[in-house]
Amino acid sequence: MKSLNQYIYPKTLKRNEHGNLELGGCDLVQLAKRHSTPLYVIDEKTIRGVLQEYKSAFSNYKNTRLLYASKACLNMGIAKIVSDEGFGFDTVSGGEIYTVYKAGCDMSKVLFNGNNKSPEEIELALNLGVGRISVDNFHELDLLNKIAQKPVDILLRITPGIECHTHDYIKTGQLESKFGFDMEQIDTAINLILNKYKNLNLKGLHAHIGSQIFEIKVFEDELYILLNEIERIKTKFNIELTEINMGGGIGVKYTEQDEPVSIFDVAQKVISKLKDKNLTLYLEPGRSIISTAGVTLYEIGSSKTVEFNAHKYISIDGGMADNPRPSLYGAKYLAEIANKTENRTVEDVTISGKFCESGDILIEKISLPSPQAGDILCVFNTGAYNYSMASNYNRMKKPEMVLVNNSQSDIIVKRETYDDLISLDVIPKRMDK
Ligand code: LLP
């Protein structure tokens, strides 16, 4: 069965009677006028739709715990939706833990991950009652054991040595990865936990092999390795580990060339291998949950046609600070002009951002209906790793985020102001005249 991550466009995207794009029943051109641009727009039906797909796909395996990888996109509004659908959270920083806590989510469903958790972050996690900590390395075993006043439930993050075919920067399970214990280190870690670290209660193993993955096979390989290790550890140490965490990684469709797998197909394969086991399965998807739900609106401003090759640049009022993915990973996106859905005269252009870098190109080559200043550009599939990776480069204000549903739009993150930008700046007293 097809799942929502296999579509480029959010579930409720339409062309309305004014010839404008509409999302969640809201006219995107009007939305851009009302809220200004750049504007992140999240379609509530799509994000809830994917959360429900995950639940239904894994409903045949009762011991499944679904966590949302907060790093994909987190603020209190998103946290509310995710927890409302029964998901817990995979977090990797004090900031993510604090946000989830402040949104009133159940902290026992929170997992704290990361390869260099600070003592301050560990204290916060323990004080706020996060349910699991995934320990990444020897330094952390020692640190956590010292900070914890009573036994904490942990997972061991391991590096299964699986090569998945995705961008080098978002692979994590290969042998030379900076994350997790190497397979050869697992026994030493377990010995330490059993004999030295009395405050650590080992519940299971955790792995995450990468992101934007299109093959099911690598998930099967990962599961095979995790299950083998559980068995091997049982025989060698006479301990029963009851939990495995397979991480996230299911891909999404940014362009026609992308062919992500269906959540249902992955679930079926995974469940078939777990059926006779008494294991709790954790999953922590991020991108596949929120990417398709998000679009970004920009207003087109200046343009430039390069004399010698007639190449045309169209500039928008955002770029690499609100979406660093094209310049970081060469990521590709599709876009349409929200106010010109009926115009068929197309022009090949490059969409450039407004930041002071030649590499600030959002879309290298795209055909659009004669783009002009004032038009509203709608870029698709920007829900994941856009807002969460946004910066204030060039002292630009971070965009607003609105949630749309049933013709209603609600601000879930306000637009930054110039005063916000200077609010943490301090001029040393001695420089006062
Ligand atoms: N679990 C762990 C331990 C992770 O490191 C990640 C992502 C996830 C879960 C969620 O993976 P997902 O389901 O979203 O693929 N900034 C990059 C992506 C970095 C992913 C980092 N880890 C990008 O924009 O493509």
JSON list of N, CA and C and ligand atoms in Angstrom, two decimals, residues 69 71-72 90 113 157 170 172 206 208 210-212 247-250 284-288 325 329 385 389, ligand 1:
[
{"chain": "A", "resi": 69, "resn": "ALA", "atom": "N", "xyz": [11.49, 11.59, 15.55]},
{"chain": "A", "resi": 69, "resn": "ALA", "atom": "CA", "xyz": [12.83, 12.18, 15.64]},
{"chain": "A", "resi": 69, "resn": "ALA", "atom": "C", "xyz": [12.71, 13.71, 15.59]},
{"chain": "A", "resi": 71, "resn": "LYS", "atom": "N", "xyz": [14.58, 16.13, 15.73]},
{"chain": "A", "resi": 71, "resn": "LYS", "atom": "CA", "xyz": [15.52, 16.95, 14.96]},
{"chain": "A", "resi": 71, "resn": "LYS", "atom": "C", "xyz": [14.97, 17.34, 13.60]},
{"chain": "A", "resi": 72, "resn": "ALA", "atom": "N", "xyz": [13.99, 16.59, 13.09]},
{"chain": "A", "resi": 72, "resn": "ALA", "atom": "CA", "xyz": [13.45, 16.90, 11.77]},
{"chain": "A", "resi": 72, "resn": "ALA", "atom": "C", "xyz": [12.73, 18.25, 11.78]},
{"chain": "A", "resi": 90, "resn": "ASP", "atom": "N", "xyz": [12.23, 11.09, 20.02]},
{"chain": "A", "resi": 90, "resn": "ASP", "atom": "CA", "xyz": [13.68, 10.87, 20.04]},
{"chain": "A", "resi": 90, "resn": "ASP", "atom": "C", "xyz": [14.28, 12.27, 20.10]},
{"chain": "A", "resi": 113, "resn": "ASN", "atom": "N", "xyz": [19.21, 10.69, 22.85]},
{"chain": "A", "resi": 113, "resn": "ASN", "atom": "CA", "xyz": [20.26, 10.16, 21.98]},
{"chain": "A", "resi": 113, "resn": "ASN", "atom": "C", "xyz": [21.38, 11.16, 21.82]},
{"chain": "A", "resi": 157, "resn": "ARG", "atom": "N", "xyz": [23.86, 2.27, 21.89]},
{"chain": "A", "resi": 157, "resn": "ARG", "atom": "CA", "xyz": [23.85, 2.58, 20.46]},
{"chain": "A", "resi": 157, "resn": "ARG", "atom": "C", "xyz": [25.02, 1.87, 19.80]},
{"chain": "A", "resi": 170, "resn": "ILE", "atom": "N", "xyz": [24.72, 12.00, 5.66]},
{"chain": "A", "resi": 170, "resn": "ILE", "atom": "CA", "xyz": [23.59, 11.52, 6.46]},
{"chain": "A", "resi": 170, "resn": "ILE", "atom": "C", "xyz": [23.58, 10.01, 6.63]},
{"chain": "A", "resi": 172, "resn": "THR", "atom": "N", "xyz": [24.95, 6.91, 8.86]},
{"chain": "A", "resi": 172, "resn": "THR", "atom": "CA", "xyz": [25.40, 6.84, 10.24]},
{"chain": "A", "resi": 172, "resn": "THR", "atom": "C", "xyz": [25.76, 5.42, 10.68]},
{"chain": "A", "resi": 206, "resn": "HIS", "atom": "N", "xyz": [20.38, -0.21, 20.22]},
{"chain": "A", "resi": 206, "resn": "HIS", "atom": "CA", "xyz": [19.87, 0.84, 19.35]},
{"chain": "A", "resi": 206, "resn": "HIS", "atom": "C", "xyz": [20.81, 1.00, 18.16]},
{"chain": "A", "resi": 208, "resn": "HIS", "atom": "N", "xyz": [20.94, 3.22, 14.13]},
{"chain": "A", "resi": 208, "resn": "HIS", "atom": "CA", "xyz": [20.28, 4.07, 13.12]},
{"chain": "A", "resi": 208, "resn": "HIS", "atom": "C", "xyz": [21.27, 4.11, 11.97]},
{"chain": "A", "resi": 210, "resn": "GLY", "atom": "N", "xyz": [21.04, 5.57, 8.80]},
{"chain": "A", "resi": 210, "resn": "GLY", "atom": "CA", "xyz": [21.15, 6.71, 7.89]},
{"chain": "A", "resi": 210, "resn": "GLY", "atom": "C", "xyz": [19.79, 7.30, 7.62]},
{"chain": "A", "resi": 211, "resn": "SER", "atom": "N", "xyz": [19.77, 8.28, 6.74]},
{"chain": "A", "resi": 211, "resn": "SER", "atom": "CA", "xyz": [18.54, 9.01, 6.49]},
{"chain": "A", "resi": 211, "resn": "SER", "atom": "C", "xyz": [18.28, 9.08, 4.99]},
{"chain": "A", "resi": 212, "resn": "GLN", "atom": "N", "xyz": [17.02, 9.32, 4.62]},
{"chain": "A", "resi": 212, "resn": "GLN", "atom": "CA", "xyz": [16.62, 9.37, 3.21]},
{"chain": "A", "resi": 212, "resn": "GLN", "atom": "C", "xyz": [17.02, 8.07, 2.49]},
{"chain": "A", "resi": 247, "resn": "GLY", "atom": "N", "xyz": [15.98, 2.98, 14.89]},
{"chain": "A", "resi": 247, "resn": "GLY", "atom": "CA", "xyz": [16.25, 4.32, 14.40]},
{"chain": "A", "resi": 247, "resn": "GLY", "atom": "C", "xyz": [15.20, 4.79, 13.40]},
{"chain": "A", "resi": 248, "resn": "GLY", "atom": "N", "xyz": [15.60, 5.73, 12.56]},
{"chain": "A", "resi": 248, "resn": "GLY", "atom": "CA", "xyz": [14.67, 6.25, 11.54]},
{"chain": "A", "resi": 248, "resn": "GLY", "atom": "C", "xyz": [15.23, 5.97, 10.17]},
{"chain": "A", "resi": 249, "resn": "GLY", "atom": "N", "xyz": [14.96, 6.84, 9.22]},
{"chain": "A", "resi": 249, "resn": "GLY", "atom": "CA", "xyz": [15.63, 6.75, 7.93]},
{"chain": "A", "resi": 249, "resn": "GLY", "atom": "C", "xyz": [14.79, 6.57, 6.69]},
{"chain": "A", "resi": 250, "resn": "ILE", "atom": "N", "xyz": [13.50, 6.23, 6.84]},
{"chain": "A", "resi": 250, "resn": "ILE", "atom": "CA", "xyz": [12.68, 6.03, 5.63]},
{"chain": "A", "resi": 250, "resn": "ILE", "atom": "C", "xyz": [12.63, 7.34, 4.83]},
{"chain": "A", "resi": 284, "resn": "GLU", "atom": "N", "xyz": [12.21, 5.46, 15.25]},
{"chain": "A", "resi": 284, "resn": "GLU", "atom": "CA", "xyz": [12.28, 6.91, 15.46]},
{"chain": "A", "resi": 284, "resn": "GLU", "atom": "C", "xyz": [12.41, 7.66, 14.14]},
{"chain": "A", "resi": 285, "resn": "PRO", "atom": "N", "xyz": [11.37, 7.63, 13.31]},
{"chain": "A", "resi": 285, "resn": "PRO", "atom": "CA", "xyz": [11.40, 8.34, 12.05]},
{"chain": "A", "resi": 285, "resn": "PRO", "atom": "C", "xyz": [11.21, 9.85, 12.24]},
{"chain": "A", "resi": 286, "resn": "GLY", "atom": "N", "xyz": [11.83, 10.63, 11.38]},
{"chain": "A", "resi": 286, "resn": "GLY", "atom": "CA", "xyz": [11.66, 12.08, 11.44]},
{"chain": "A", "resi": 286, "resn": "GLY", "atom": "C", "xyz": [11.17, 12.61, 10.10]},
{"chain": "A", "resi": 287, "resn": "ARG", "atom": "N", "xyz": [12.08, 12.54, 9.11]},
{"chain": "A", "resi": 287, "resn": "ARG", "atom": "CA", "xyz": [11.78, 13.09, 7.79]},
{"chain": "A", "resi": 287, "resn": "ARG", "atom": "C", "xyz": [10.47, 12.58, 7.22]},
{"chain": "A", "resi": 288, "resn": "SER", "atom": "N", "xyz": [10.27, 11.25, 7.26]},
{"chain": "A", "resi": 288, "resn": "SER", "atom": "CA", "xyz": [9.08, 10.69, 6.61]},
{"chain": "A", "resi": 288, "resn": "SER", "atom": "C", "xyz": [7.80, 11.15, 7.29]},
{"chain": "A", "resi": 325, "resn": "ARG", "atom": "N", "xyz": [19.59, 22.94, 2.92]},
{"chain": "A", "resi": 325, "resn": "ARG", "atom": "CA", "xyz": [19.81, 21.61, 2.36]},
{"chain": "A", "resi": 325, "resn": "ARG", "atom": "C", "xyz": [20.39, 21.61, 0.94]},
{"chain": "A", "resi": 329, "resn": "TYR", "atom": "N", "xyz": [23.81, 19.68, 0.94]},
{"chain": "A", "resi": 329, "resn": "TYR", "atom": "CA", "xyz": [23.79, 18.30, 0.41]},
{"chain": "A", "resi": 329, "resn": "TYR", "atom": "C", "xyz": [23.50, 18.22, -1.09]},
{"chain": "A", "resi": 385, "resn": "TYR", "atom": "N", "xyz": [13.95, 19.18, 8.34]},
{"chain": "A", "resi": 385, "resn": "TYR", "atom": "CA", "xyz": [15.32, 19.70, 8.26]},
{"chain": "A", "resi": 385, "resn": "TYR", "atom": "C", "xyz": [15.42, 21.03, 7.51]},
{"chain": "A", "resi": 389, "resn": "MET", "atom": "N", "xyz": [17.01, 23.44, 10.82]},
{"chain": "A", "resi": 389, "resn": "MET", "atom": "CA", "xyz": [18.40, 23.76, 10.49]},
{"chain": "A", "resi": 389, "resn": "MET", "atom": "C", "xyz": [18.56, 25.22, 10.09]},
{"chain": "B", "resi": 1, "resn": "LLP", "atom": "N1", "xyz": [17.46, 8.52, 14.81]},
{"chain": "B", "resi": 1, "resn": "LLP", "atom": "C1", "xyz": [18.72, 8.94, 14.81]},
{"chain": "B", "resi": 1, "resn": "LLP", "atom": "C2", "xyz": [19.66, 8.41, 15.80]},
{"chain": "B", "resi": 1, "resn": "LLP", "atom": "C3", "xyz": [19.14, 9.89, 13.87]},
{"chain": "B", "resi": 1, "resn": "LLP", "atom": "O1", "xyz": [20.39, 10.31, 13.86]},
{"chain": "B", "resi": 1, "resn": "LLP", "atom": "C4", "xyz": [18.20, 10.39, 12.91]},
{"chain": "B", "resi": 1, "resn": "LLP", "atom": "C5", "xyz": [18.60, 11.38, 11.93]},
{"chain": "B", "resi": 1, "resn": "LLP", "atom": "C6", "xyz": [16.88, 9.91, 12.97]},
{"chain": "B", "resi": 1, "resn": "LLP", "atom": "C7", "xyz": [16.54, 8.97, 13.93]},
{"chain": "B", "resi": 1, "resn": "LLP", "atom": "C8", "xyz": [15.82, 10.38, 12.03]},
{"chain": "B", "resi": 1, "resn": "LLP", "atom": "O2", "xyz": [16.10, 10.03, 10.70]},
{"chain": "B", "resi": 1, "resn": "LLP", "atom": "P1", "xyz": [15.03, 10.34, 9.55]},
{"chain": "B", "resi": 1, "resn": "LLP", "atom": "O3", "xyz": [13.85, 9.44, 9.78]},
{"chain": "B", "resi": 1, "resn": "LLP", "atom": "O4", "xyz": [14.67, 11.77, 9.65]},
{"chain": "B", "resi": 1, "resn": "LLP", "atom": "O5", "xyz": [15.74, 10.01, 8.29]},
{"chain": "B", "resi": 1, "resn": "LLP", "atom": "N2", "xyz": [19.99, 17.10, 8.13]},
{"chain": "B", "resi": 1, "resn": "LLP", "atom": "C9", "xyz": [19.94, 15.97, 7.23]},
{"chain": "B", "resi": 1, "resn": "LLP", "atom": "C10", "xyz": [19.39, 14.75, 7.91]},
{"chain": "B", "resi": 1, "resn": "LLP", "atom": "C11", "xyz": [20.18, 14.34, 9.11]},
{"chain": "B", "resi": 1, "resn": "LLP", "atom": "C12", "xyz": [19.60, 13.15, 9.81]},
{"chain": "B", "resi": 1, "resn": "LLP", "atom": "C13", "xyz": [20.27, 12.94, 11.11]},
{"chain": "B", "resi": 1, "resn": "LLP", "atom": "N3", "xyz": [19.77, 11.86, 11.88]},
{"chain": "B", "resi": 1, "resn": "LLP", "atom": "C14", "xyz": [19.10, 16.34, 6.01]},
{"chain": "B", "resi": 1, "resn": "LLP", "atom": "O6", "xyz": [18.62, 17.47, 5.95]},
{"chain": "B", "resi": 1, "resn": "LLP", "atom": "O7", "xyz": [18.96, 15.53, 5.08]}
]
